[in-house]
């Protein structure tokens, strides 16, 4: 969306026709006036905002982070890491099931004691 807005702001909406015919000569008098015109056009050019100038820098930072993260992974250990993560998840699930069973047993024992009284 941001890119579209900046493109729309920079895109010419009307055709600009030269007000007078410009004659290009190799003489020194015409080159000085054209140089002045170039300087005038350059001074009127839109400068990049800080956000626009930071985009390539952010691309480099993201690329560098991706590169270092990718290089830290080793093919042999990557599979082992995934297996350990899966094993840890299974252990946690088993612990939760055991806790639920213990709670159910305690509730049953309490109910039996109340019935006996």
PDB file of C-alpha atoms in Angstrom:
ATOM      1  CA  UNK A   1       0.000   0.000   0.000  1.00  0.00           C
ATOM      2  CA  UNK A   2       2.845   2.356   0.906  1.00  0.00           C
ATOM      3  CA  UNK A   3       4.612   1.624  -2.365  1.00  0.00           C
ATOM      4  CA  UNK A   4       1.473   2.401  -4.353  1.00  0.00           C
ATOM      5  CA  UNK A   5       1.049   5.722  -2.611  1.00  0.00           C
ATOM      6  CA  UNK A   6       4.636   6.768  -3.262  1.00  0.00           C
ATOM      7  CA  UNK A   7       4.395   5.637  -6.895  1.00  0.00           C
ATOM      8  CA  UNK A   8       1.194   7.614  -7.358  1.00  0.00           C
ATOM      9  CA  UNK A   9       2.823  10.689  -5.865  1.00  0.00           C
ATOM     10  CA  UNK A  10       5.798  10.416  -8.197  1.00  0.00           C
ATOM     11  CA  UNK A  11       4.016   9.395 -11.388  1.00  0.00           C
ATOM     12  CA  UNK A  12       3.292  12.242 -13.788  1.00  0.00           C
ATOM     13  CA  UNK A  13      -0.442  12.725 -14.181  1.00  0.00           C
ATOM     14  CA  UNK A  14      -0.294  15.224 -17.040  1.00  0.00           C
ATOM     15  CA  UNK A  15       1.884  15.443 -20.103  1.00  0.00           C
ATOM     16  CA  UNK A  16       4.470  18.174 -19.908  1.00  0.00           C
ATOM     17  CA  UNK A  17       5.240  19.802 -23.192  1.00  0.00           C
ATOM     18  CA  UNK A  18       8.154  22.177 -23.585  1.00  0.00           C
ATOM     19  CA  UNK A  19       7.058  25.799 -23.501  1.00  0.00           C
ATOM     20  CA  UNK A  20       9.536  26.739 -26.180  1.00  0.00           C
ATOM     21  CA  UNK A  21      11.684  24.881 -28.616  1.00  0.00           C
ATOM     22  CA  UNK A  22      15.069  24.089 -27.162  1.00  0.00           C
ATOM     23  CA  UNK A  23      18.000  24.187 -29.498  1.00  0.00           C
ATOM     24  CA  UNK A  24      21.017  22.123 -28.520  1.00  0.00           C
ATOM     25  CA  UNK A  25      24.347  23.493 -29.630  1.00  0.00           C
ATOM     26  CA  UNK A  26      27.863  22.654 -28.683  1.00  0.00           C
ATOM     27  CA  UNK A  27      28.628  26.297 -27.987  1.00  0.00           C
ATOM     28  CA  UNK A  28      29.654  27.333 -24.496  1.00  0.00           C
ATOM     29  CA  UNK A  29      26.778  29.773 -23.995  1.00  0.00           C
ATOM     30  CA  UNK A  30      24.089  27.111 -24.383  1.00  0.00           C
ATOM     31  CA  UNK A  31      25.913  24.572 -22.182  1.00  0.00           C
ATOM     32  CA  UNK A  32      26.004  26.951 -19.246  1.00  0.00           C
ATOM     33  CA  UNK A  33      22.251  27.519 -19.433  1.00  0.00           C
ATOM     34  CA  UNK A  34      21.583  23.786 -19.750  1.00  0.00           C
ATOM     35  CA  UNK A  35      23.877  23.115 -16.790  1.00  0.00           C
ATOM     36  CA  UNK A  36      21.934  25.651 -14.757  1.00  0.00           C
ATOM     37  CA  UNK A  37      18.712  23.965 -15.798  1.00  0.00           C
ATOM     38  CA  UNK A  38      20.058  20.553 -14.759  1.00  0.00           C
ATOM     39  CA  UNK A  39      21.059  21.952 -11.370  1.00  0.00           C
ATOM     40  CA  UNK A  40      17.618  23.479 -10.964  1.00  0.00           C
ATOM     41  CA  UNK A  41      15.915  20.166 -11.798  1.00  0.00           C
ATOM     42  CA  UNK A  42      18.207  18.289  -9.438  1.00  0.00           C
ATOM     43  CA  UNK A  43      17.423  20.658  -6.585  1.00  0.00           C
ATOM     44  CA  UNK A  44      13.700  20.130  -7.143  1.00  0.00           C
ATOM     45  CA  UNK A  45      13.985  16.339  -7.121  1.00  0.00           C
ATOM     46  CA  UNK A  46      12.211  14.630  -4.279  1.00  0.00           C
ATOM     47  CA  UNK A  47      14.484  13.300  -1.561  1.00  0.00           C
ATOM     48  CA  UNK A  48      13.904   9.857  -0.064  1.00  0.00           C
ATOM     49  CA  UNK A  49      12.314   9.762   3.349  1.00  0.00           C
ATOM     50  CA  UNK A  50      14.065   7.930   6.179  1.00  0.00           C
ATOM     51  CA  UNK A  51      11.664   5.000   5.899  1.00  0.00           C
ATOM     52  CA  UNK A  52      12.313   4.640   2.172  1.00  0.00           C
ATOM     53  CA  UNK A  53      16.060   4.838   2.651  1.00  0.00           C
ATOM     54  CA  UNK A  54      15.982   2.211   5.413  1.00  0.00           C
ATOM     55  CA  UNK A  55      14.357  -0.504   3.271  1.00  0.00           C
ATOM     56  CA  UNK A  56      17.564  -1.820   1.653  1.00  0.00           C
ATOM     57  CA  UNK A  57      19.300  -1.784   5.029  1.00  0.00           C
ATOM     58  CA  UNK A  58      16.512  -3.864   6.535  1.00  0.00           C
ATOM     59  CA  UNK A  59      16.761  -6.298   3.613  1.00  0.00           C
ATOM     60  CA  UNK A  60      20.444  -6.765   4.375  1.00  0.00           C
ATOM     61  CA  UNK A  61      19.788  -7.274   8.084  1.00  0.00           C
ATOM     62  CA  UNK A  62      17.061  -9.856   7.443  1.00  0.00           C
ATOM     63  CA  UNK A  63      19.241 -11.631   4.907  1.00  0.00           C
ATOM     64  CA  UNK A  64      22.146 -11.745   7.335  1.00  0.00           C
ATOM     65  CA  UNK A  65      19.994 -13.133  10.130  1.00  0.00           C
ATOM     66  CA  UNK A  66      18.541 -15.775   7.832  1.00  0.00           C
ATOM     67  CA  UNK A  67      22.013 -16.733   6.637  1.00  0.00           C
ATOM     68  CA  UNK A  68      23.408 -17.134  10.155  1.00  0.00           C
ATOM     69  CA  UNK A  69      20.375 -19.101  11.329  1.00  0.00           C
ATOM     70  CA  UNK A  70      20.612 -21.398   8.311  1.00  0.00           C
ATOM     71  CA  UNK A  71      24.316 -21.991   8.882  1.00  0.00           C
ATOM     72  CA  UNK A  72      23.770 -22.878  12.540  1.00  0.00           C
ATOM     73  CA  UNK A  73      21.619 -25.798  11.540  1.00  0.00           C
ATOM     74  CA  UNK A  74      23.484 -28.988  10.883  1.00  0.00           C
ATOM     75  CA  UNK A  75      21.791 -31.711   8.911  1.00  0.00           C
ATOM     76  CA  UNK A  76      22.770 -34.440  11.358  1.00  0.00           C
ATOM     77  CA  UNK A  77      21.705 -32.621  14.494  1.00  0.00           C
ATOM     78  CA  UNK A  78      18.550 -31.123  12.980  1.00  0.00           C
ATOM     79  CA  UNK A  79      16.828 -34.497  12.933  1.00  0.00           C
ATOM     80  CA  UNK A  80      17.952 -35.214  16.484  1.00  0.00           C
ATOM     81  CA  UNK A  81      16.660 -31.860  17.668  1.00  0.00           C
ATOM     82  CA  UNK A  82      13.262 -32.545  16.162  1.00  0.00           C
ATOM     83  CA  UNK A  83      13.160 -35.992  17.757  1.00  0.00           C
ATOM     84  CA  UNK A  84      13.997 -34.605  21.194  1.00  0.00           C
ATOM     85  CA  UNK A  85      11.287 -31.982  20.833  1.00  0.00           C
ATOM     86  CA  UNK A  86       8.763 -34.661  19.912  1.00  0.00           C
ATOM     87  CA  UNK A  87       9.858 -36.856  22.819  1.00  0.00           C
ATOM     88  CA  UNK A  88       9.519 -33.957  25.262  1.00  0.00           C
ATOM     89  CA  UNK A  89       5.984 -33.298  24.033  1.00  0.00           C
ATOM     90  CA  UNK A  90       5.067 -36.943  24.508  1.00  0.00           C
ATOM     91  CA  UNK A  91       6.483 -36.941  28.038  1.00  0.00           C
ATOM     92  CA  UNK A  92       4.491 -33.844  28.946  1.00  0.00           C
ATOM     93  CA  UNK A  93       1.297 -35.420  27.651  1.00  0.00           C
ATOM     94  CA  UNK A  94       1.967 -38.577  29.663  1.00  0.00           C
ATOM     95  CA  UNK A  95       2.560 -36.541  32.823  1.00  0.00           C
ATOM     96  CA  UNK A  96      -0.731 -34.715  32.340  1.00  0.00           C
ATOM     97  CA  UNK A  97      -2.573 -38.001  31.899  1.00  0.00           C
ATOM     98  CA  UNK A  98      -0.991 -39.400  35.071  1.00  0.00           C
ATOM     99  CA  UNK A  99      -2.003 -36.323  37.051  1.00  0.00           C
ATOM    100  CA  UNK A 100      -5.587 -36.616  35.830  1.00  0.00           C
ATOM    101  CA  UNK A 101      -5.702 -40.288  36.828  1.00  0.00           C
ATOM    102  CA  UNK A 102      -4.358 -39.493  40.300  1.00  0.00           C
ATOM    103  CA  UNK A 103      -6.985 -36.797  40.799  1.00  0.00           C
ATOM    104  CA  UNK A 104      -9.746 -39.175  39.759  1.00  0.00           C
ATOM    105  CA  UNK A 105      -8.481 -41.836  42.191  1.00  0.00           C
ATOM    106  CA  UNK A 106      -8.371 -39.336  45.046  1.00  0.00           C
ATOM    107  CA  UNK A 107     -11.934 -38.232  44.331  1.00  0.00           C
ATOM    108  CA  UNK A 108     -13.119 -41.841  44.302  1.00  0.00           C
ATOM    109  CA  UNK A 109     -11.403 -42.540  47.628  1.00  0.00           C
ATOM    110  CA  UNK A 110     -12.999 -39.485  49.208  1.00  0.00           C
ATOM    111  CA  UNK A 111     -16.439 -40.548  47.979  1.00  0.00           C
ATOM    112  CA  UNK A 112     -15.953 -44.046  49.398  1.00  0.00           C
ATOM    113  CA  UNK A 113     -14.909 -42.661  52.785  1.00  0.00           C
ATOM    114  CA  UNK A 114     -17.965 -40.418  52.906  1.00  0.00           C
ATOM    115  CA  UNK A 115     -20.257 -43.326  52.058  1.00  0.00           C
ATOM    116  CA  UNK A 116     -18.761 -45.472  54.833  1.00  0.00           C
ATOM    117  CA  UNK A 117     -19.416 -42.808  57.445  1.00  0.00           C
TER     118      UNK A 117
END
